[in-house]
PDB file of C-alpha atoms in Angstrom:
ATOM      1  CA  MET A   1    -103.865  39.927  27.758  1.00 49.00           C
ATOM      2  CA  PRO A   2    -101.308  38.104  29.964  1.00 63.00           C
ATOM      3  CA  ALA A   3     -97.882  37.653  28.415  1.00 81.00           C
ATOM      4  CA  THR A   4     -96.484  34.284  27.377  1.00 92.00           C
ATOM      5  CA  VAL A   5     -92.858  33.818  28.394  1.00 95.00           C
ATOM      6  CA  LEU A   6     -90.565  31.701  26.232  1.00 97.00           C
ATOM      7  CA  ILE A   7     -87.034  30.963  27.433  1.00 97.00           C
ATOM      8  CA  THR A   8     -84.279  30.239  24.926  1.00 98.00           C
ATOM      9  CA  SER A   9     -80.562  30.610  24.266  1.00 98.00           C
ATOM     10  CA  ALA A  10     -80.582  31.942  20.695  1.00 98.00           C
ATOM     11  CA  LEU A  11     -82.876  33.541  18.139  1.00 98.00           C
ATOM     12  CA  LEU A  12     -83.084  32.683  14.432  1.00 98.00           C
ATOM     13  CA  LEU A  13     -84.762  35.422  12.427  1.00 98.00           C
ATOM     14  CA  ASP A  14     -86.366  35.278   9.032  1.00 98.00           C
ATOM     15  CA  MET A  15     -86.228  38.601   7.157  1.00 97.00           C
ATOM     16  CA  ASP A  16     -89.119  39.234   4.748  1.00 95.00           C
ATOM     17  CA  GLY A  17     -92.416  39.514   6.604  1.00 94.00           C
ATOM     18  CA  THR A  18     -90.656  39.077   9.944  1.00 97.00           C
ATOM     19  CA  LEU A  19     -88.217  41.989  10.232  1.00 98.00           C
ATOM     20  CA  VAL A  20     -88.854  43.756   6.930  1.00 97.00           C
ATOM     21  CA  ASN A  21     -92.126  44.419   5.135  1.00 95.00           C
ATOM     22  CA  SER A  22     -91.219  43.849   1.489  1.00 92.00           C
ATOM     23  CA  ASP A  23     -94.640  42.667   0.335  1.00 89.00           C
ATOM     24  CA  ALA A  24     -95.035  45.522  -2.159  1.00 90.00           C
ATOM     25  CA  VAL A  25     -91.831  44.582  -4.009  1.00 91.00           C
ATOM     26  CA  VAL A  26     -92.518  40.855  -3.857  1.00 88.00           C
ATOM     27  CA  GLU A  27     -95.985  41.324  -5.267  1.00 90.00           C
ATOM     28  CA  ARG A  28     -94.811  43.624  -8.081  1.00 92.00           C
ATOM     29  CA  CYS A  29     -92.083  41.243  -9.214  1.00 90.00           C
ATOM     30  CA  TRP A  30     -94.061  38.031  -8.911  1.00 91.00           C
ATOM     31  CA  ARG A  31     -97.161  39.451 -10.577  1.00 92.00           C
ATOM     32  CA  ARG A  32     -95.042  40.325 -13.617  1.00 92.00           C
ATOM     33  CA  TRP A  33     -93.475  36.873 -13.629  1.00 93.00           C
ATOM     34  CA  ALA A  34     -96.829  35.077 -13.268  1.00 94.00           C
ATOM     35  CA  LEU A  35     -98.447  37.048 -16.090  1.00 94.00           C
ATOM     36  CA  LYS A  36     -95.447  36.404 -18.349  1.00 93.00           C
ATOM     37  CA  HIS A  37     -95.933  32.663 -17.829  1.00 93.00           C
ATOM     38  CA  GLY A  38     -99.715  32.661 -18.187  1.00 94.00           C
ATOM     39  CA  LEU A  39    -100.392  32.077 -14.496  1.00 93.00           C
ATOM     40  CA  ASP A  40    -102.966  33.629 -12.169  1.00 93.00           C
ATOM     41  CA  PRO A  41    -101.007  36.219 -10.153  1.00 92.00           C
ATOM     42  CA  GLU A  42    -103.252  35.829  -7.100  1.00 90.00           C
ATOM     43  CA  ALA A  43    -102.713  32.074  -7.042  1.00 87.00           C
ATOM     44  CA  ALA A  44     -98.967  32.578  -7.460  1.00 88.00           C
ATOM     45  CA  LEU A  45     -98.756  35.007  -4.562  1.00 88.00           C
ATOM     46  CA  LYS A  46    -100.198  32.367  -2.238  1.00 86.00           C
ATOM     47  CA  VAL A  47     -97.027  30.267  -2.546  1.00 85.00           C
ATOM     48  CA  VAL A  48     -94.186  32.741  -3.048  1.00 82.00           C
ATOM     49  CA  HIS A  49     -93.552  33.759   0.550  1.00 79.00           C
ATOM     50  CA  GLY A  50     -90.743  32.083   2.448  1.00 75.00           C
ATOM     51  CA  ARG A  51     -89.215  30.077  -0.386  1.00 83.00           C
ATOM     52  CA  GLN A  52     -86.311  30.790  -2.670  1.00 85.00           C
ATOM     53  CA  GLY A  53     -87.533  31.855  -6.085  1.00 87.00           C
ATOM     54  CA  TYR A  54     -86.526  28.687  -7.929  1.00 90.00           C
ATOM     55  CA  ALA A  55     -88.485  26.611  -5.393  1.00 89.00           C
ATOM     56  CA  THR A  56     -91.587  28.736  -5.906  1.00 90.00           C
ATOM     57  CA  MET A  57     -91.225  28.358  -9.661  1.00 93.00           C
ATOM     58  CA  ALA A  58     -90.979  24.586  -9.285  1.00 92.00           C
ATOM     59  CA  VAL A  59     -94.296  24.582  -7.421  1.00 92.00           C
ATOM     60  CA  LEU A  60     -96.011  26.810  -9.977  1.00 93.00           C
ATOM     61  CA  LEU A  61     -94.490  25.182 -13.090  1.00 93.00           C
ATOM     62  CA  PRO A  62     -93.763  21.605 -11.991  1.00 94.00           C
ATOM     63  CA  ASP A  63     -92.992  20.309 -15.487  1.00 93.00           C
ATOM     64  CA  ARG A  64     -90.449  23.002 -16.346  1.00 93.00           C
ATOM     65  CA  PRO A  65     -86.733  22.068 -16.374  1.00 95.00           C
ATOM     66  CA  VAL A  66     -85.001  23.105 -13.164  1.00 92.00           C
ATOM     67  CA  GLU A  67     -82.304  24.929 -15.125  1.00 94.00           C
ATOM     68  CA  GLU A  68     -84.931  27.385 -16.372  1.00 94.00           C
ATOM     69  CA  ASN A  69     -86.095  27.976 -12.815  1.00 94.00           C
ATOM     70  CA  TYR A  70     -82.547  28.762 -11.691  1.00 92.00           C
ATOM     71  CA  ALA A  71     -82.097  31.139 -14.639  1.00 95.00           C
ATOM     72  CA  ASP A  72     -85.364  32.940 -13.891  1.00 92.00           C
ATOM     73  CA  ASN A  73     -84.460  33.059 -10.221  1.00 90.00           C
ATOM     74  CA  ARG A  74     -81.262  34.971 -11.007  1.00 91.00           C
ATOM     75  CA  VAL A  75     -83.276  37.539 -12.970  1.00 93.00           C
ATOM     76  CA  MET A  76     -85.869  37.768 -10.192  1.00 90.00           C
ATOM     77  CA  LEU A  77     -83.191  38.349  -7.525  1.00 89.00           C
ATOM     78  CA  ALA A  78     -81.661  41.162  -9.582  1.00 92.00           C
ATOM     79  CA  GLU A  79     -85.071  42.808 -10.022  1.00 91.00           C
ATOM     80  CA  GLU A  80     -85.923  42.522  -6.330  1.00 91.00           C
ATOM     81  CA  THR A  81     -82.535  43.816  -5.224  1.00 93.00           C
ATOM     82  CA  ALA A  82     -82.886  46.905  -7.425  1.00 93.00           C
ATOM     83  CA  ASP A  83     -86.417  47.650  -6.207  1.00 93.00           C
ATOM     84  CA  VAL A  84     -86.653  48.794  -2.572  1.00 94.00           C
ATOM     85  CA  ASP A  85     -89.613  51.131  -3.060  1.00 93.00           C
ATOM     86  CA  GLY A  86     -91.982  50.559  -0.151  1.00 93.00           C
ATOM     87  CA  VAL A  87     -89.573  48.393   1.858  1.00 96.00           C
ATOM     88  CA  VAL A  88     -90.062  49.331   5.529  1.00 97.00           C
ATOM     89  CA  PRO A  89     -89.405  47.703   8.908  1.00 98.00           C
ATOM     90  CA  ILE A  90     -92.069  45.532  10.484  1.00 98.00           C
ATOM     91  CA  GLY A  91     -93.654  47.320  13.432  1.00 97.00           C
ATOM     92  CA  GLY A  92     -91.335  47.171  16.433  1.00 98.00           C
ATOM     93  CA  ALA A  93     -88.395  45.771  14.444  1.00 98.00           C
ATOM     94  CA  PRO A  94     -85.940  48.628  15.198  1.00 98.00           C
ATOM     95  CA  ALA A  95     -86.483  48.362  18.961  1.00 98.00           C
ATOM     96  CA  PHE A  96     -86.436  44.547  18.827  1.00 98.00           C
ATOM     97  CA  MET A  97     -83.134  44.480  16.947  1.00 98.00           C
ATOM     98  CA  ALA A  98     -81.653  46.969  19.408  1.00 98.00           C
ATOM     99  CA  ALA A  99     -82.788  44.792  22.314  1.00 98.00           C
ATOM    100  CA  ILE A 100     -81.099  41.650  20.945  1.00 98.00           C
ATOM    101  CA  ALA A 101     -77.926  43.360  19.708  1.00 97.00           C
ATOM    102  CA  GLY A 102     -75.715  41.748  22.349  1.00 95.00           C
ATOM    103  CA  LEU A 103     -77.523  38.395  22.409  1.00 98.00           C
ATOM    104  CA  PRO A 104     -77.003  35.275  20.248  1.00 98.00           C
ATOM    105  CA  HIS A 105     -79.023  35.705  17.071  1.00 98.00           C
ATOM    106  CA  ALA A 106     -78.767  35.048  13.352  1.00 98.00           C
ATOM    107  CA  LEU A 107     -80.580  36.016  10.178  1.00 98.00           C
ATOM    108  CA  VAL A 108     -81.845  32.988   8.243  1.00 98.00           C
ATOM    109  CA  THR A 109     -83.369  34.131   4.968  1.00 96.00           C
ATOM    110  CA  SER A 110     -84.292  32.759   1.559  1.00 92.00           C
ATOM    111  CA  ALA A 111     -82.867  35.961   0.061  1.00 93.00           C
ATOM    112  CA  ASP A 112     -79.318  35.991  -1.248  1.00 94.00           C
ATOM    113  CA  SER A 113     -76.707  38.207   0.382  1.00 96.00           C
ATOM    114  CA  ALA A 114     -77.212  41.156  -1.980  1.00 95.00           C
ATOM    115  CA  LEU A 115     -80.982  41.157  -1.557  1.00 95.00           C
ATOM    116  CA  ALA A 116     -80.741  40.782   2.224  1.00 96.00           C
ATOM    117  CA  THR A 117     -78.292  43.689   2.388  1.00 97.00           C
ATOM    118  CA  ALA A 118     -80.534  45.859   0.200  1.00 96.00           C
ATOM    119  CA  ARG A 119     -83.692  45.210   2.172  1.00 96.00           C
ATOM    120  CA  MET A 120     -82.196  45.439   5.653  1.00 98.00           C
ATOM    121  CA  GLY A 121     -80.529  48.683   4.549  1.00 97.00           C
ATOM    122  CA  ALA A 122     -83.744  50.097   3.083  1.00 96.00           C
ATOM    123  CA  ALA A 123     -85.522  49.322   6.357  1.00 97.00           C
ATOM    124  CA  ALA A 124     -82.607  50.873   8.328  1.00 98.00           C
ATOM    125  CA  LEU A 125     -82.141  47.693  10.356  1.00 98.00           C
ATOM    126  CA  PRO A 126     -78.749  46.381  11.505  1.00 98.00           C
ATOM    127  CA  MET A 127     -77.482  43.310   9.694  1.00 98.00           C
ATOM    128  CA  PRO A 128     -76.771  40.478  12.157  1.00 98.00           C
ATOM    129  CA  ALA A 129     -73.150  39.364  12.266  1.00 97.00           C
ATOM    130  CA  VAL A 130     -74.277  35.757  11.776  1.00 98.00           C
ATOM    131  CA  ARG A 131     -76.453  35.154   8.751  1.00 97.00           C
ATOM    132  CA  VAL A 132     -77.476  32.264   6.542  1.00 98.00           C
ATOM    133  CA  THR A 133     -78.520  33.393   3.064  1.00 97.00           C
ATOM    134  CA  ALA A 134     -79.539  31.564  -0.093  1.00 93.00           C
ATOM    135  CA  GLU A 135     -75.956  31.011  -1.217  1.00 95.00           C
ATOM    136  CA  GLN A 136     -75.191  28.960   1.897  1.00 96.00           C
ATOM    137  CA  VAL A 137     -77.870  26.294   1.628  1.00 96.00           C
ATOM    138  CA  GLY A 138     -78.575  23.535  -0.819  1.00 93.00           C
ATOM    139  CA  ALA A 139     -82.306  23.393  -0.144  1.00 93.00           C
ATOM    140  CA  SER A 140     -84.899  26.127   0.284  1.00 91.00           C
ATOM    141  CA  LYS A 141     -87.366  26.411   3.141  1.00 94.00           C
ATOM    142  CA  PRO A 142     -89.454  24.406   4.069  1.00 94.00           C
ATOM    143  CA  ASP A 143     -86.271  22.346   4.331  1.00 96.00           C
ATOM    144  CA  PRO A 144     -84.730  22.958   7.782  1.00 98.00           C
ATOM    145  CA  GLU A 145     -81.149  23.283   6.508  1.00 98.00           C
ATOM    146  CA  GLY A 146     -80.926  27.053   6.940  1.00 97.00           C
ATOM    147  CA  PHE A 147     -82.134  27.061  10.531  1.00 98.00           C
ATOM    148  CA  LEU A 148     -79.897  24.153  11.466  1.00 98.00           C
ATOM    149  CA  LYS A 149     -76.907  25.968   9.966  1.00 98.00           C
ATOM    150  CA  GLY A 150     -77.792  29.137  11.828  1.00 98.00           C
ATOM    151  CA  ALA A 151     -78.001  27.273  15.124  1.00 98.00           C
ATOM    152  CA  ALA A 152     -74.677  25.542  14.464  1.00 98.00           C
ATOM    153  CA  GLU A 153     -72.938  28.823  13.625  1.00 98.00           C
ATOM    154  CA  LEU A 154     -74.178  30.283  16.899  1.00 98.00           C
ATOM    155  CA  GLY A 155     -73.034  27.169  18.762  1.00 98.00           C
ATOM    156  CA  PHE A 156     -76.441  25.952  19.962  1.00 98.00           C
ATOM    157  CA  GLY A 157     -78.611  22.899  19.439  1.00 97.00           C
ATOM    158  CA  ALA A 158     -82.057  23.042  17.886  1.00 97.00           C
ATOM    159  CA  ALA A 159     -83.847  22.812  21.214  1.00 96.00           C
ATOM    160  CA  ASP A 160     -81.996  25.911  22.403  1.00 97.00           C
ATOM    161  CA  CYS A 161     -83.220  28.125  19.545  1.00 98.00           C
ATOM    162  CA  ILE A 162     -86.438  29.945  18.754  1.00 98.00           C
ATOM    163  CA  VAL A 163     -87.361  30.797  15.169  1.00 98.00           C
ATOM    164  CA  PHE A 164     -89.197  33.972  14.150  1.00 98.00           C
ATOM    165  CA  GLU A 165     -91.129  33.429  10.901  1.00 97.00           C
ATOM    166  CA  ASP A 166     -94.109  34.720   8.946  1.00 95.00           C
ATOM    167  CA  SER A 167     -94.701  32.158   6.188  1.00 93.00           C
ATOM    168  CA  GLU A 168     -95.986  28.620   5.881  1.00 93.00           C
ATOM    169  CA  ALA A 169     -92.715  27.427   4.353  1.00 93.00           C
ATOM    170  CA  GLY A 170     -90.660  29.130   7.054  1.00 95.00           C
ATOM    171  CA  ILE A 171     -92.718  27.847   9.946  1.00 97.00           C
ATOM    172  CA  ALA A 172     -92.574  24.333   8.490  1.00 96.00           C
ATOM    173  CA  ALA A 173     -88.776  24.685   8.240  1.00 97.00           C
ATOM    174  CA  GLY A 174     -88.496  25.758  11.858  1.00 97.00           C
ATOM    175  CA  ARG A 175     -90.617  22.855  13.025  1.00 97.00           C
ATOM    176  CA  ALA A 176     -88.672  20.411  10.870  1.00 98.00           C
ATOM    177  CA  ALA A 177     -85.495  21.699  12.539  1.00 98.00           C
ATOM    178  CA  GLY A 178     -86.975  20.798  15.930  1.00 98.00           C
ATOM    179  CA  MET A 179     -87.270  24.419  17.057  1.00 98.00           C
ATOM    180  CA  ARG A 180     -90.044  26.440  18.642  1.00 98.00           C
ATOM    181  CA  VAL A 181     -91.560  29.091  16.404  1.00 98.00           C
ATOM    182  CA  VAL A 182     -92.904  32.572  17.017  1.00 97.00           C
ATOM    183  CA  GLY A 183     -95.191  33.459  14.130  1.00 97.00           C
ATOM    184  CA  VAL A 184     -95.202  37.080  13.006  1.00 97.00           C
ATOM    185  CA  GLY A 185     -97.982  38.766  11.048  1.00 95.00           C
ATOM    186  CA  PRO A 186    -101.196  37.671   9.327  1.00 91.00           C
ATOM    187  CA  ARG A 187     -99.769  34.803   7.264  1.00 90.00           C
ATOM    188  CA  ALA A 188     -98.588  33.060  10.427  1.00 94.00           C
ATOM    189  CA  ALA A 189    -101.851  33.370  12.341  1.00 90.00           C
ATOM    190  CA  ALA A 190    -103.480  30.231  10.948  1.00 90.00           C
ATOM    191  CA  LEU A 191    -100.349  28.056  11.117  1.00 92.00           C
ATOM    192  CA  SER A 192    -100.390  27.279  14.855  1.00 91.00           C
ATOM    193  CA  PRO A 193     -96.926  28.549  15.827  1.00 96.00           C
ATOM    194  CA  ASP A 194     -95.912  28.236  19.468  1.00 95.00           C
ATOM    195  CA  ALA A 195     -96.783  31.908  19.860  1.00 95.00           C
ATOM    196  CA  HIS A 196     -98.192  34.490  17.458  1.00 96.00           C
ATOM    197  CA  VAL A 197     -97.852  38.265  17.261  1.00 96.00           C
ATOM    198  CA  GLU A 198     -99.124  40.796  14.770  1.00 96.00           C
ATOM    199  CA  ASP A 199     -95.763  42.544  14.871  1.00 97.00           C
ATOM    200  CA  LEU A 200     -92.672  42.879  17.043  1.00 98.00           C
ATOM    201  CA  THR A 201     -94.126  45.559  19.295  1.00 97.00           C
ATOM    202  CA  GLN A 202     -95.728  42.692  21.210  1.00 97.00           C
ATOM    203  CA  ILE A 203     -92.371  41.244  22.286  1.00 97.00           C
ATOM    204  CA  ARG A 204     -90.204  42.354  25.188  1.00 97.00           C
ATOM    205  CA  VAL A 205     -86.707  40.867  25.357  1.00 98.00           C
ATOM    206  CA  GLU A 206     -85.027  40.192  28.701  1.00 97.00           C
ATOM    207  CA  ALA A 207     -81.470  38.927  29.067  1.00 95.00           C
ATOM    208  CA  SER A 208     -81.258  36.683  32.129  1.00 93.00           C
ATOM    209  CA  GLU A 209     -78.252  36.388  34.418  1.00 92.00           C
ATOM    210  CA  ASP A 210     -77.857  32.705  33.502  1.00 94.00           C
ATOM    211  CA  GLY A 211     -77.288  33.625  29.847  1.00 93.00           C
ATOM    212  CA  THR A 212     -80.728  32.677  28.606  1.00 97.00           C
ATOM    213  CA  ILE A 213     -83.125  34.966  26.778  1.00 98.00           C
ATOM    214  CA  ARG A 214     -86.655  35.502  28.076  1.00 97.00           C
ATOM    215  CA  LEU A 215     -89.204  36.570  25.489  1.00 97.00           C
ATOM    216  CA  HIS A 216     -92.259  38.217  27.019  1.00 97.00           C
ATOM    217  CA  ILE A 217     -94.923  37.890  24.334  1.00 96.00           C
ATOM    218  CA  SER A 218     -98.275  39.632  24.428  1.00 90.00           C
ATOM    219  CA  GLU A 219    -100.087  37.418  21.949  1.00 65.00           C
ATOM    220  CA  ALA A 220    -102.393  38.762  19.259  1.00 55.00           C
TER     221      ALA A 220
END
């Protein structure tokens, strides 16, 4: 299949489902939480990806006081940080991260700093120098705040950035920020991103002489 070429100045990278496959941990923790609260675990898992935990809880238990969601979220983050069993890199992630090492990029994740460090470490992936974690935003994805902060920290406008995301909430956040989106993995396939790949093996990164980044994407 012919490659699509996207030209940009900076890359904004989600973590879970995009660089790191943490589905096993996420499903273990959220199944326990859903059962504890009398919810259908399968229904809960349809909305957990991409959001901060308290935001997911607000969707699943809309009448519950927000303070309880924040308290449960702290417990959930501790459980997820301690559990890295089965956390592995997304296909092609090590080579992709090596290819962009000297190029403008940032991690923009709904995880907090401790969880991001644990999962990137478990997957043996380098932590980007610029990162926007849960502690640095006031609103969870699908709000665009995280991506806009990442772009600002890198010194670029929204139109000069491309987002890599796997989830509905994340792709919506990238679009709301006014950025193009490369969807990664099965969750992204039905969400009409600007380009879609099954994993990062389908992307070749080229640094151009004019300072731009050319992404050669063999679409799924």
